[in-house]
Coordinates of C-alpha atoms in Angstrom, one line a residue:
Chain A
M1 CA -130.1 -45.1 -64.9
R2 CA -131.8 -42.9 -67.5
Y3 CA -128.4 -41.6 -68.5
L4 CA -127.1 -45.2 -69.1
L5 CA -130.2 -46.1 -71.1
R6 CA -129.8 -43.1 -73.3
R7 CA -126.2 -44.0 -73.8
V8 CA -127.0 -47.6 -74.7
Q9 CA -129.6 -46.3 -77.2
R10 CA -127.1 -44.1 -78.8
L11 CA -124.6 -46.9 -79.1
A12 CA -127.2 -49.1 -80.7
I13 CA -127.9 -46.5 -83.4
V14 CA -124.1 -46.1 -83.9
L15 CA -123.7 -49.9 -84.4
A16 CA -126.6 -50.1 -86.8
A17 CA -125.2 -47.2 -88.9
V18 CA -121.7 -48.7 -88.9
T19 CA -122.9 -52.1 -90.1
L20 CA -125.2 -50.6 -92.7
V21 CA -122.5 -48.4 -94.1
T22 CA -119.9 -51.1 -94.3
F23 CA -122.5 -53.5 -95.8
L24 CA -123.3 -51.0 -98.6
L25 CA -119.6 -50.2 -99.2
V26 CA -118.5 -53.8 -99.2
N27 CA -121.2 -54.6 -101.7
V28 CA -120.0 -52.2 -104.3
L29 CA -116.5 -53.7 -104.1
P30 CA -115.3 -54.2 -107.7
G31 CA -114.8 -57.9 -108.6
D32 CA -117.5 -60.3 -108.1
V33 CA -117.0 -63.1 -105.6
A34 CA -119.1 -65.5 -107.6
Y35 CA -116.9 -65.0 -110.6
E36 CA -113.8 -65.7 -108.6
M37 CA -115.2 -68.7 -106.9
A38 CA -116.4 -70.2 -110.2
G39 CA -113.0 -69.9 -111.8
I40 CA -111.9 -68.4 -115.1
N41 CA -113.4 -71.0 -117.4
S42 CA -116.9 -71.1 -116.0
S43 CA -120.1 -70.4 -117.9
E44 CA -122.5 -67.7 -117.0
E45 CA -124.9 -70.3 -115.7
E46 CA -122.4 -71.6 -113.2
V47 CA -121.7 -68.1 -111.9
Q48 CA -125.4 -67.5 -111.6
E49 CA -125.8 -70.7 -109.6
I50 CA -123.0 -69.7 -107.2
R51 CA -124.6 -66.3 -106.8
E52 CA -127.9 -67.9 -105.9
D53 CA -126.2 -70.3 -103.5
L54 CA -124.7 -67.4 -101.7
G55 CA -127.9 -65.4 -101.9
L56 CA -126.1 -62.7 -103.8
N57 CA -128.9 -62.1 -106.3
R58 CA -131.3 -60.6 -103.7
P59 CA -131.5 -56.9 -103.0
V60 CA -128.8 -55.4 -100.7
L61 CA -131.2 -54.3 -98.0
V62 CA -132.8 -57.8 -97.8
R63 CA -129.4 -59.3 -97.4
Y64 CA -128.4 -56.8 -94.8
W65 CA -131.5 -57.6 -92.8
D66 CA -130.8 -61.4 -93.0
W67 CA -127.3 -60.8 -91.9
V68 CA -128.3 -58.6 -89.0
T69 CA -130.8 -61.1 -87.7
G70 CA -128.1 -63.8 -88.1
V71 CA -125.6 -61.8 -86.1
F72 CA -128.0 -61.7 -83.1
T73 CA -128.3 -65.5 -83.2
G74 CA -124.5 -66.0 -83.4
D75 CA -124.6 -66.8 -87.2
W76 CA -122.1 -64.4 -88.7
G77 CA -122.0 -66.3 -92.0
Q78 CA -119.3 -68.4 -93.6
S79 CA -116.2 -67.2 -95.4
F80 CA -116.7 -67.4 -99.2
V81 CA -113.1 -68.4 -99.6
N82 CA -112.5 -71.2 -97.1
K83 CA -116.0 -71.9 -95.8
E84 CA -114.9 -71.3 -92.2
D85 CA -117.5 -69.9 -89.8
V86 CA -116.8 -66.1 -89.5
W87 CA -117.7 -65.8 -85.8
E88 CA -115.5 -68.8 -84.8
T89 CA -112.6 -67.4 -86.8
I90 CA -112.9 -64.0 -85.1
V91 CA -113.2 -65.5 -81.7
H92 CA -110.2 -67.7 -82.4
R93 CA -108.1 -64.8 -83.7
F94 CA -109.1 -61.9 -81.5
P95 CA -107.3 -63.0 -78.3
V96 CA -104.0 -62.7 -80.2
S97 CA -104.8 -59.1 -81.2
F98 CA -106.2 -58.4 -77.7
E99 CA -102.9 -59.5 -76.1
L100 CA -101.0 -57.2 -78.5
M101 CA -103.2 -54.3 -77.7
L102 CA -103.2 -54.9 -74.0
L103 CA -99.4 -55.2 -74.0
A104 CA -99.1 -52.0 -76.1
Q105 CA -101.4 -50.1 -73.8
L106 CA -99.6 -51.3 -70.7
M107 CA -96.2 -50.2 -72.2
A108 CA -97.7 -46.9 -73.2
L109 CA -99.0 -46.3 -69.7
A110 CA -95.7 -47.4 -68.1
M111 CA -94.0 -44.7 -70.2
A112 CA -96.7 -42.0 -70.0
V113 CA -97.5 -42.0 -66.3
P114 CA -94.0 -41.4 -64.9
A115 CA -93.1 -39.1 -67.7
G116 CA -96.3 -37.1 -67.3
M117 CA -95.8 -36.8 -63.6
I118 CA -92.2 -35.6 -64.0
C119 CA -93.3 -33.0 -66.5
A120 CA -96.2 -31.8 -64.5
F121 CA -94.2 -31.5 -61.3
R122 CA -91.9 -28.8 -62.7
P123 CA -93.5 -27.5 -65.9
D124 CA -91.0 -25.8 -68.3
S125 CA -88.1 -27.4 -66.4
T126 CA -85.2 -29.0 -68.4
A127 CA -86.7 -32.5 -67.7
D128 CA -90.1 -31.3 -69.0
K129 CA -88.5 -29.9 -72.2
I130 CA -86.5 -33.0 -72.8
I131 CA -89.5 -35.3 -72.4
G132 CA -91.6 -33.0 -74.5
G133 CA -89.0 -33.2 -77.2
I134 CA -88.9 -37.0 -77.1
A135 CA -92.7 -37.1 -77.2
F136 CA -92.6 -34.8 -80.3
A137 CA -90.2 -37.0 -82.1
S138 CA -92.0 -40.1 -81.0
V139 CA -95.3 -38.9 -82.4
S140 CA -93.7 -38.1 -85.7
M141 CA -92.6 -41.8 -86.0
P142 CA -95.6 -43.9 -87.1
S143 CA -95.7 -47.5 -85.9
F144 CA -94.8 -49.1 -89.2
M145 CA -91.6 -47.0 -89.2
S146 CA -90.7 -47.7 -85.6
G147 CA -91.6 -51.4 -86.3
I148 CA -89.0 -51.5 -89.1
L149 CA -86.4 -49.8 -87.0
L150 CA -87.0 -52.1 -84.0
I151 CA -86.6 -55.1 -86.2
Y152 CA -83.5 -53.7 -87.7
F153 CA -81.8 -53.0 -84.4
F154 CA -83.1 -55.6 -82.0
S155 CA -83.6 -58.5 -84.3
L156 CA -81.1 -58.2 -87.1
N157 CA -78.3 -56.3 -85.4
L158 CA -78.5 -57.4 -81.8
G159 CA -80.4 -60.6 -82.3
W160 CA -82.2 -60.2 -79.0
L161 CA -85.8 -60.8 -80.1
P162 CA -87.3 -62.5 -83.1
A163 CA -88.4 -60.4 -86.0
T164 CA -91.6 -62.2 -86.8
G165 CA -93.7 -65.1 -85.6
Y166 CA -96.2 -66.0 -82.9
E167 CA -96.2 -68.6 -80.2
P168 CA -99.4 -69.6 -78.4
L169 CA -99.6 -69.2 -74.6
S170 CA -99.5 -73.0 -74.2
E171 CA -95.8 -72.9 -75.2
G172 CA -95.0 -71.0 -72.0
L173 CA -95.4 -67.4 -71.0
W174 CA -92.0 -66.1 -72.1
A175 CA -92.2 -68.0 -75.4
N176 CA -95.5 -66.3 -75.9
L177 CA -94.4 -62.8 -74.8
K178 CA -91.0 -62.8 -76.6
P179 CA -92.2 -62.2 -80.2
M180 CA -95.0 -59.9 -78.9
L181 CA -92.6 -57.4 -77.3
L182 CA -91.4 -55.5 -80.4
P183 CA -94.8 -55.2 -82.1
A184 CA -96.4 -54.0 -78.8
L185 CA -93.5 -51.5 -78.3
S186 CA -93.9 -50.1 -81.8
L187 CA -97.6 -49.5 -81.1
A188 CA -96.9 -48.1 -77.6
L189 CA -94.2 -45.6 -79.0
V190 CA -97.0 -43.6 -80.7
E191 CA -99.7 -44.0 -78.1
W192 CA -97.7 -43.0 -75.0
T193 CA -97.3 -39.4 -76.1
I194 CA -101.0 -38.6 -76.2
L195 CA -101.5 -40.1 -72.7
M196 CA -98.5 -38.3 -71.4
R197 CA -99.6 -34.9 -72.7
T198 CA -103.1 -35.4 -71.3
L199 CA -101.9 -36.4 -67.9
R200 CA -99.4 -33.6 -67.8
A201 CA -101.9 -30.9 -68.6
E202 CA -104.4 -32.2 -66.1
M203 CA -101.9 -32.7 -63.4
I204 CA -100.5 -29.2 -63.7
S205 CA -104.0 -27.8 -62.8
V206 CA -104.6 -30.4 -60.1
L207 CA -101.3 -29.5 -58.4
Q208 CA -102.6 -26.0 -57.9
E209 CA -105.6 -27.2 -55.8
D210 CA -105.8 -26.3 -52.2
Y211 CA -105.6 -29.8 -50.9
I212 CA -102.2 -30.3 -52.6
S213 CA -101.0 -27.1 -50.8
L214 CA -102.3 -28.6 -47.6
A215 CA -100.5 -31.9 -48.1
R216 CA -97.4 -29.9 -48.8
A217 CA -97.9 -27.8 -45.7
K218 CA -98.2 -31.0 -43.7
G219 CA -94.7 -31.8 -44.9
M220 CA -95.6 -34.7 -47.1
S221 CA -92.9 -35.7 -49.6
N222 CA -93.3 -34.7 -53.2
F223 CA -93.3 -38.4 -54.2
R224 CA -96.3 -39.2 -52.0
I225 CA -98.2 -36.1 -53.0
L226 CA -97.8 -36.9 -56.7
L227 CA -98.6 -40.6 -56.4
G228 CA -101.1 -40.5 -53.5
H229 CA -103.0 -37.3 -54.0
A230 CA -102.5 -35.9 -57.5
L231 CA -102.5 -39.0 -59.8
R232 CA -106.0 -40.2 -59.3
P233 CA -107.8 -36.8 -59.8
S234 CA -105.5 -36.1 -62.8
S235 CA -106.3 -39.3 -64.7
F236 CA -109.9 -38.8 -65.8
T237 CA -109.2 -37.4 -69.3
M238 CA -106.4 -39.9 -69.7
L239 CA -108.9 -42.7 -69.1
T240 CA -111.2 -41.3 -71.7
I241 CA -108.3 -41.2 -74.2
L242 CA -107.5 -44.8 -73.2
G243 CA -110.9 -45.8 -74.4
L244 CA -110.8 -43.7 -77.6
Q245 CA -107.3 -45.2 -78.3
V246 CA -108.9 -48.6 -78.7
A247 CA -110.1 -47.6 -82.2
R248 CA -106.6 -46.4 -83.1
L249 CA -105.0 -49.5 -81.7
L250 CA -107.3 -51.8 -83.7
G251 CA -106.2 -49.9 -86.8
G252 CA -102.6 -50.1 -85.7
T253 CA -102.7 -53.9 -85.2
V254 CA -103.7 -54.2 -88.8
I255 CA -100.3 -52.9 -89.9
I256 CA -98.3 -54.2 -87.1
E257 CA -99.6 -57.8 -87.4
Q258 CA -98.7 -57.6 -91.1
I259 CA -95.1 -56.5 -90.4
F260 CA -94.5 -58.9 -87.6
G261 CA -96.5 -61.9 -89.0
I262 CA -98.9 -62.2 -86.0
P263 CA -102.0 -64.2 -86.8
G264 CA -104.5 -61.8 -85.2
I265 CA -107.7 -60.2 -86.4
G266 CA -105.9 -57.4 -88.3
R267 CA -104.3 -59.9 -90.6
L268 CA -107.6 -61.7 -91.0
L269 CA -109.1 -58.4 -92.2
I270 CA -106.2 -57.6 -94.6
H271 CA -106.4 -61.1 -96.0
A272 CA -110.1 -60.9 -96.4
V273 CA -109.7 -57.5 -98.1
F274 CA -107.3 -58.9 -100.6
T275 CA -109.4 -62.0 -101.3
R276 CA -112.6 -59.9 -101.4
D277 CA -114.1 -62.2 -98.8
Y278 CA -116.8 -59.7 -98.0
I279 CA -118.7 -61.6 -95.3
V280 CA -115.4 -61.8 -93.3
I281 CA -114.7 -58.1 -93.9
Q282 CA -118.2 -57.3 -92.7
G283 CA -117.7 -59.5 -89.6
C284 CA -114.3 -58.0 -88.8
V285 CA -115.6 -54.4 -89.1
T286 CA -118.6 -55.2 -87.0
F287 CA -116.5 -56.7 -84.4
F288 CA -114.1 -53.7 -84.4
A289 CA -117.1 -51.4 -83.9
L290 CA -118.4 -53.6 -81.0
V291 CA -115.0 -53.6 -79.3
F292 CA -114.8 -49.9 -79.7
V293 CA -118.3 -49.3 -78.3
A294 CA -117.7 -51.7 -75.4
A295 CA -114.4 -50.0 -74.6
N296 CA -116.0 -46.6 -74.4
F297 CA -118.8 -47.9 -72.3
L298 CA -116.2 -49.4 -69.9
V299 CA -114.6 -46.0 -69.7
D300 CA -117.8 -44.4 -68.6
V301 CA -118.2 -47.0 -65.9
A302 CA -114.6 -46.5 -64.8
Y303 CA -115.3 -42.8 -64.6
A304 CA -118.1 -43.3 -62.2
W305 CA -116.0 -45.7 -60.2
L306 CA -113.1 -43.3 -59.9
D307 CA -115.2 -40.2 -59.0
P308 CA -118.5 -40.6 -57.3
R309 CA -119.2 -36.9 -58.1
V310 CA -119.4 -37.7 -61.8
R311 CA -121.8 -40.5 -61.2
N312 CA -124.1 -38.4 -59.0
E313 CA -123.9 -35.3 -61.3
R314 CA -124.7 -37.3 -64.3
L315 CA -127.6 -39.1 -62.7
S316 CA -129.1 -35.9 -61.5
H317 CA -128.8 -34.4 -65.0
G318 CA -129.8 -37.5 -66.9
Chain B
M1 CA -106.6 -35.0 -81.7
A2 CA -107.2 -31.3 -82.0
D3 CA -108.7 -30.8 -78.6
L4 CA -106.0 -32.9 -77.1
T5 CA -103.2 -30.9 -78.4
S6 CA -104.9 -27.6 -77.5
Q7 CA -105.3 -28.9 -74.0
G8 CA -101.6 -29.7 -74.0
T9 CA -100.6 -26.2 -75.0
A10 CA -103.1 -24.7 -72.7
G11 CA -101.4 -26.6 -69.9
K12 CA -98.1 -25.2 -70.9
T13 CA -99.0 -21.6 -70.4
P14 CA -98.2 -20.9 -66.8
D15 CA -101.0 -19.4 -64.7
T16 CA -99.5 -16.1 -63.8
T17 CA -101.7 -13.5 -62.4
D18 CA -99.4 -10.7 -63.6
A19 CA -100.4 -10.1 -67.2
H20 CA -97.2 -8.2 -67.9
E21 CA -95.1 -11.1 -66.7
A22 CA -97.1 -13.5 -68.9
A23 CA -96.6 -11.3 -71.9
L24 CA -92.9 -11.2 -71.2
L25 CA -92.8 -14.9 -70.9
A26 CA -94.6 -15.4 -74.2
Y27 CA -92.2 -13.0 -75.8
A28 CA -89.2 -14.8 -74.4
R29 CA -90.6 -18.1 -75.6
K30 CA -91.2 -16.8 -79.1
K31 CA -87.7 -15.4 -79.2
K32 CA -86.2 -18.6 -78.0
L33 CA -88.2 -20.7 -80.5
S34 CA -87.3 -19.0 -83.7
P35 CA -83.7 -20.1 -84.3
F36 CA -84.8 -23.6 -83.5
L37 CA -87.4 -23.3 -86.3
Y38 CA -85.0 -22.4 -89.1
L39 CA -84.0 -26.1 -89.6
P40 CA -87.5 -27.6 -90.0
V41 CA -88.6 -24.7 -92.2
A42 CA -85.5 -25.0 -94.4
W43 CA -86.1 -28.8 -94.7
L44 CA -89.7 -28.4 -95.7
V45 CA -88.9 -25.7 -98.3
F46 CA -86.1 -28.0 -99.6
V47 CA -88.4 -31.0 -99.9
I48 CA -91.3 -29.0 -101.4
L49 CA -89.0 -27.4 -104.0
L50 CA -87.5 -30.8 -105.0
A51 CA -91.0 -32.3 -105.3
V52 CA -92.3 -29.4 -107.4
F53 CA -89.4 -29.3 -109.8
A54 CA -88.7 -33.0 -109.8
P55 CA -89.2 -33.4 -113.6
W56 CA -86.6 -30.7 -114.4
L57 CA -83.9 -31.9 -112.0
G58 CA -82.3 -34.3 -114.5
L59 CA -83.0 -37.3 -112.3
W60 CA -83.1 -40.9 -113.4
P61 CA -86.7 -41.8 -114.3
A62 CA -88.2 -43.1 -111.0
D63 CA -89.1 -46.5 -112.5
E64 CA -86.1 -47.1 -114.8
I65 CA -84.1 -50.2 -113.9
D66 CA -80.3 -50.0 -114.0
W67 CA -79.4 -53.6 -114.5
V68 CA -75.7 -53.2 -113.8
A69 CA -76.4 -51.5 -110.5
L70 CA -78.7 -53.6 -108.3
R71 CA -78.7 -52.8 -104.6
V72 CA -75.9 -50.3 -104.7
P73 CA -75.3 -48.8 -101.3
P74 CA -75.4 -45.0 -100.9
G75 CA -72.2 -43.3 -102.0
A76 CA -70.8 -46.2 -103.8
N77 CA -71.8 -45.2 -107.3
E78 CA -71.6 -41.6 -108.6
A79 CA -74.6 -42.1 -110.9
H80 CA -76.8 -43.0 -107.9
P81 CA -75.9 -40.8 -104.9
L82 CA -78.3 -42.5 -102.5
G83 CA -77.8 -45.9 -104.0
T84 CA -80.4 -48.1 -105.8
D85 CA -83.1 -50.5 -104.6
H86 CA -83.5 -54.2 -105.1
L87 CA -84.5 -53.7 -108.7
G88 CA -81.7 -51.2 -109.5
R89 CA -84.0 -48.1 -109.4
D90 CA -82.4 -44.9 -108.3
M91 CA -83.2 -44.2 -104.7
L92 CA -82.9 -40.4 -104.9
S93 CA -85.2 -40.2 -107.8
R94 CA -87.8 -42.5 -106.1
L95 CA -87.6 -40.5 -102.9
I96 CA -88.2 -37.2 -104.7
Y97 CA -91.1 -38.5 -106.7
G98 CA -92.4 -40.2 -103.6
A99 CA -92.4 -36.8 -101.9
R100 CA -94.9 -35.6 -104.6
V101 CA -97.4 -38.2 -103.4
S102 CA -96.8 -37.6 -99.7
L103 CA -97.0 -33.8 -100.0
T104 CA -100.1 -33.8 -102.2
V105 CA -102.0 -36.0 -99.9
G106 CA -100.6 -34.1 -96.9
F107 CA -102.1 -30.8 -98.1
A108 CA -105.2 -32.0 -100.0
A109 CA -106.7 -34.4 -97.6
P110 CA -107.0 -32.1 -94.5
A111 CA -108.3 -29.4 -96.8
I112 CA -111.0 -31.7 -98.2
G113 CA -111.9 -32.9 -94.7
V114 CA -112.1 -29.4 -93.2
G115 CA -114.2 -28.2 -96.2
F116 CA -116.9 -30.8 -95.6
G117 CA -116.6 -30.8 -91.8
M118 CA -117.0 -27.0 -91.7
V119 CA -120.2 -27.1 -93.7
L120 CA -121.7 -29.9 -91.5
G121 CA -120.5 -28.3 -88.2
M122 CA -121.8 -24.9 -89.1
A123 CA -125.2 -26.2 -90.1
A124 CA -125.4 -28.3 -86.9
G125 CA -124.2 -25.5 -84.6
Y126 CA -126.3 -22.8 -86.2
W127 CA -129.7 -24.5 -86.7
R128 CA -129.4 -27.1 -84.0
G129 CA -132.5 -29.3 -83.7
W130 CA -132.8 -32.4 -85.9
I131 CA -129.9 -31.3 -88.2
D132 CA -127.7 -31.3 -85.1
E133 CA -129.0 -34.7 -84.0
V134 CA -128.4 -36.3 -87.4
V135 CA -124.9 -34.8 -87.8
G136 CA -124.1 -36.0 -84.3
I137 CA -125.1 -39.6 -84.9
A138 CA -123.3 -39.6 -88.3
I139 CA -120.1 -38.3 -86.6
D140 CA -120.3 -40.9 -83.8
S141 CA -120.8 -43.7 -86.3
W142 CA -118.0 -42.5 -88.4
L143 CA -115.7 -42.3 -85.4
A144 CA -116.7 -45.8 -84.3
I145 CA -115.0 -47.4 -87.3
P146 CA -111.2 -47.5 -87.1
G147 CA -109.9 -45.0 -89.7
L148 CA -107.7 -47.6 -91.3
V149 CA -110.8 -49.8 -92.0
I150 CA -112.5 -47.0 -93.8
L151 CA -109.4 -46.5 -95.8
L152 CA -109.0 -50.2 -96.6
L153 CA -112.6 -50.3 -97.9
F154 CA -112.3 -47.1 -99.9
A155 CA -108.9 -48.1 -101.4
L156 CA -110.6 -51.3 -102.7
V157 CA -113.8 -49.8 -103.8
F158 CA -112.4 -46.8 -105.6
G159 CA -108.9 -48.0 -106.6
G160 CA -105.5 -46.4 -106.1
S161 CA -105.6 -43.1 -107.9
L162 CA -104.0 -40.2 -106.1
F163 CA -107.3 -38.3 -106.2
M164 CA -109.1 -41.1 -104.5
V165 CA -106.4 -41.5 -101.8
C166 CA -106.7 -37.8 -101.0
F167 CA -110.5 -37.9 -101.0
S168 CA -110.9 -41.0 -98.8
L169 CA -108.2 -39.7 -96.4
G170 CA -110.0 -36.4 -96.3
L171 CA -113.1 -38.1 -95.2
L172 CA -111.3 -39.2 -92.0
F173 CA -110.9 -35.6 -91.0
I174 CA -114.5 -34.7 -91.3
P175 CA -115.8 -35.7 -87.9
T176 CA -113.3 -33.8 -85.8
A177 CA -113.5 -30.8 -88.1
A178 CA -117.3 -30.9 -87.8
R179 CA -117.1 -31.1 -84.0
I180 CA -114.7 -28.2 -83.8
T181 CA -116.8 -26.0 -86.1
R182 CA -120.0 -26.9 -84.3
A183 CA -118.6 -25.9 -80.9
A184 CA -117.2 -22.7 -82.3
T185 CA -120.4 -21.9 -84.2
M186 CA -122.5 -22.4 -81.1
K187 CA -120.3 -20.0 -79.2
F188 CA -120.8 -17.3 -81.8
A189 CA -124.4 -18.0 -82.9
N190 CA -125.9 -15.9 -80.1
R191 CA -123.4 -13.1 -80.0
E192 CA -124.4 -9.5 -80.4
F193 CA -123.0 -9.0 -83.9
V194 CA -125.0 -12.0 -85.2
L195 CA -128.2 -10.7 -83.5
A196 CA -127.5 -7.3 -85.0
A197 CA -127.0 -8.8 -88.5
R198 CA -130.2 -10.7 -88.1
A199 CA -132.1 -7.6 -86.9
L200 CA -130.8 -5.8 -90.0
G201 CA -132.5 -8.5 -92.1
A202 CA -129.6 -10.6 -93.1
S203 CA -130.4 -14.1 -94.4
D204 CA -129.1 -17.2 -92.5
L205 CA -126.7 -17.9 -95.4
R206 CA -125.3 -14.4 -95.2
I207 CA -124.9 -14.6 -91.4
L208 CA -123.1 -17.9 -91.7
V209 CA -120.7 -16.8 -94.3
R210 CA -120.1 -13.2 -93.3
E211 CA -120.5 -13.2 -89.6
I212 CA -119.7 -16.7 -88.3
L213 CA -117.3 -18.1 -90.8
P214 CA -114.5 -15.5 -90.1
N215 CA -114.7 -16.4 -86.5
V216 CA -114.7 -20.2 -86.8
I217 CA -112.0 -20.3 -89.4
W218 CA -109.1 -19.9 -86.9
P219 CA -109.5 -23.1 -85.0
L220 CA -109.9 -24.9 -88.3
I221 CA -106.7 -23.5 -89.7
A222 CA -105.0 -24.8 -86.5
F223 CA -106.6 -28.1 -87.1
I224 CA -105.3 -28.3 -90.7
L225 CA -101.8 -27.6 -89.4
I226 CA -102.0 -30.6 -87.1
D227 CA -103.5 -32.8 -89.8
I228 CA -100.9 -32.3 -92.5
P229 CA -98.3 -34.6 -90.8
I230 CA -101.1 -37.0 -89.8
A231 CA -102.3 -37.3 -93.4
I232 CA -98.7 -37.9 -94.6
V233 CA -98.3 -40.6 -91.9
I234 CA -101.6 -42.3 -92.8
E235 CA -100.8 -42.2 -96.6
G236 CA -97.4 -43.8 -95.6
A237 CA -99.2 -46.6 -93.8
L238 CA -101.6 -47.2 -96.7
S239 CA -98.8 -47.3 -99.2
F240 CA -96.9 -49.5 -96.8
L241 CA -99.8 -52.0 -97.1
G242 CA -99.9 -51.5 -100.9
L243 CA -103.2 -49.8 -100.8
S244 CA -102.3 -46.3 -101.8
V245 CA -101.2 -45.2 -105.3
K246 CA -100.5 -48.1 -107.7
A247 CA -97.2 -50.0 -107.6
P248 CA -94.7 -48.4 -110.1
T249 CA -95.5 -44.9 -108.8
P250 CA -93.0 -44.4 -105.9
S251 CA -94.3 -43.4 -102.5
W252 CA -92.4 -43.3 -99.2
G253 CA -94.4 -45.9 -97.4
G254 CA -94.2 -48.2 -100.5
I255 CA -90.4 -47.9 -100.7
I256 CA -90.1 -48.7 -97.0
A257 CA -92.3 -51.8 -97.4
E258 CA -90.4 -53.0 -100.5
G259 CA -87.1 -52.7 -98.5
R260 CA -88.4 -54.7 -95.6
E261 CA -87.3 -58.0 -97.4
Y262 CA -83.8 -56.6 -97.7
L263 CA -83.3 -55.2 -94.2
E264 CA -80.4 -57.6 -93.7
T265 CA -78.6 -57.2 -97.0
A266 CA -79.6 -53.7 -98.2
P267 CA -81.0 -51.9 -95.1
W268 CA -80.7 -48.5 -96.8
I269 CA -83.7 -49.2 -99.0
S270 CA -86.0 -49.0 -96.0
L271 CA -83.9 -46.8 -93.7
I272 CA -83.4 -43.8 -96.0
P273 CA -87.1 -43.3 -96.8
T274 CA -87.8 -43.8 -93.1
A275 CA -85.3 -41.1 -92.1
V276 CA -86.7 -38.7 -94.8
M277 CA -90.3 -39.3 -93.8
F278 CA -89.5 -38.9 -90.2
T279 CA -87.7 -35.6 -90.7
T280 CA -90.5 -34.3 -92.9
V281 CA -93.3 -35.3 -90.5
L282 CA -91.3 -33.9 -87.5
S283 CA -90.7 -30.7 -89.4
F284 CA -94.4 -30.3 -90.1
N285 CA -95.2 -31.0 -86.5
L286 CA -92.7 -28.4 -85.2
V287 CA -93.7 -25.7 -87.6
G288 CA -97.4 -26.3 -87.1
D289 CA -97.0 -26.2 -83.4
A290 CA -95.1 -22.9 -83.5
I291 CA -97.6 -21.3 -85.8
R292 CA -100.5 -22.5 -83.6
R293 CA -98.8 -21.1 -80.5
R294 CA -98.3 -17.7 -82.2
M295 CA -101.9 -17.7 -83.4
A296 CA -103.0 -18.4 -79.8
D297 CA -100.8 -15.6 -78.5
V298 CA -102.2 -13.1 -81.0
R299 CA -105.8 -14.0 -80.3
E300 CA -105.3 -13.9 -76.6
S301 CA -103.7 -10.4 -76.8
Q302 CA -106.6 -9.1 -78.9
V303 CA -109.3 -10.3 -76.4

């Protein structure tokens, strides 16, 4: 319990620091929102009035405090540009990005787990080298490049999948999934290599444990040994990575949603950045940080669930 | 990233009890690797030379518009060997000038990040206490924001000059560099040679620079090697979004983004820079990996 408490405390400090830094950064953005809202032909008084309306004339720290207390009561402010409630917009947009991330992560796992197991089973074998080579090439191909290539081959040349667009789930599962496949794949093509390498490295050492030799001596098939005995103890580091990747994926969605025209939170952020809608930027970044922190906390919980030894060890140390 | 890859390579070394056999294996691996490395090294030398000597190559100016040659495919017009883009600008010239941006960022950003991260990490690992605590919290907070978000904000706050792109990208490498340095510093801070130096009356600064720095520098060099391709990729993503160097200046990511609209009619505008960037990033990865392995071998054999 004490361990968990300390962890929560640390996470709270992290969140406070993140929001403060973005608040300060966003507030030195060049270009004054008040000027842009007032229009080109407005007088100094009008601009001043808008500034007062938005509360922009008060010191930064006061505004930060106001904003933080607002966040706790569910008031994330209103967009300067279209007056929409920030929290509602985020809640409305996030499921789209979440689906994209989830799909990407599932695809990455579907590639990484079998590949990692094949590599770990016979390290330095031909199969290991081929997969390692593919992984090397794959990590050298960032998602915006693989996105362009996927659109070129699968949408323009083969015509199998749409290049852009988004359909809500209410239109049917396949209609919803179809335009999501290419963007998710372009994210997964980068992420799988990291998972694969981690799993491979850990499984190689697990496969040298005594209980694996015992299972082998009992005449158990390689397939059952790998899947039933080796996979679970080998997946701890991979799980941690999975949590850390959430941050990278959030960053990835910003670009991928832009390429594929998906109305998720990444596009909301880019749009807010280009219109200098700083309360929306602030909301998005805070939300990103929250998701990241939550993901890592879940990883910790999953750790304990997978391996009771970790739970007990940590408790006794905490 | 760094600890991941090092784990990956650690996994690759087979656990042979026979040291001689291990040495033979390492030797064989080195032998086998080298011919494979000629290609990426040659490519990198080629790209770097072209980028450095770009103004003296007699190329078309990168932003000059050839009105009679819009969207010429590669090989169709002798004046434009790699064709032209949608505005009739010479692709070859834009690629070479784009390489200048990518390579500058690729080398400068990791160096900046490692520079700052090293100072922070050494201070945290050597003095521990509240310095360590503050650095730790700062690193955690920094890591909690997706890198791209930091870059977006910085790109807007400080504008699209090449220097600022290098600097804000460099900031991304600070946390990991600081962590690596901190761990390495802690490992060496209580070793005999540090104690001896202290007993001889050396100041903290002298101990840090003369005793600890030479030992922590190696993992950091390996880290820079990993980060060069990463920096190039991130700069590509930024310029793809239009948030890197300002528009008429060509950059690989920017050219790819511009060509997106013409994928159907003039696919080479996107595909050629994609191929060039992929080859370059892959080459940096291959060369970096090989150097890191050799460094690991050398260090192991010394221990």
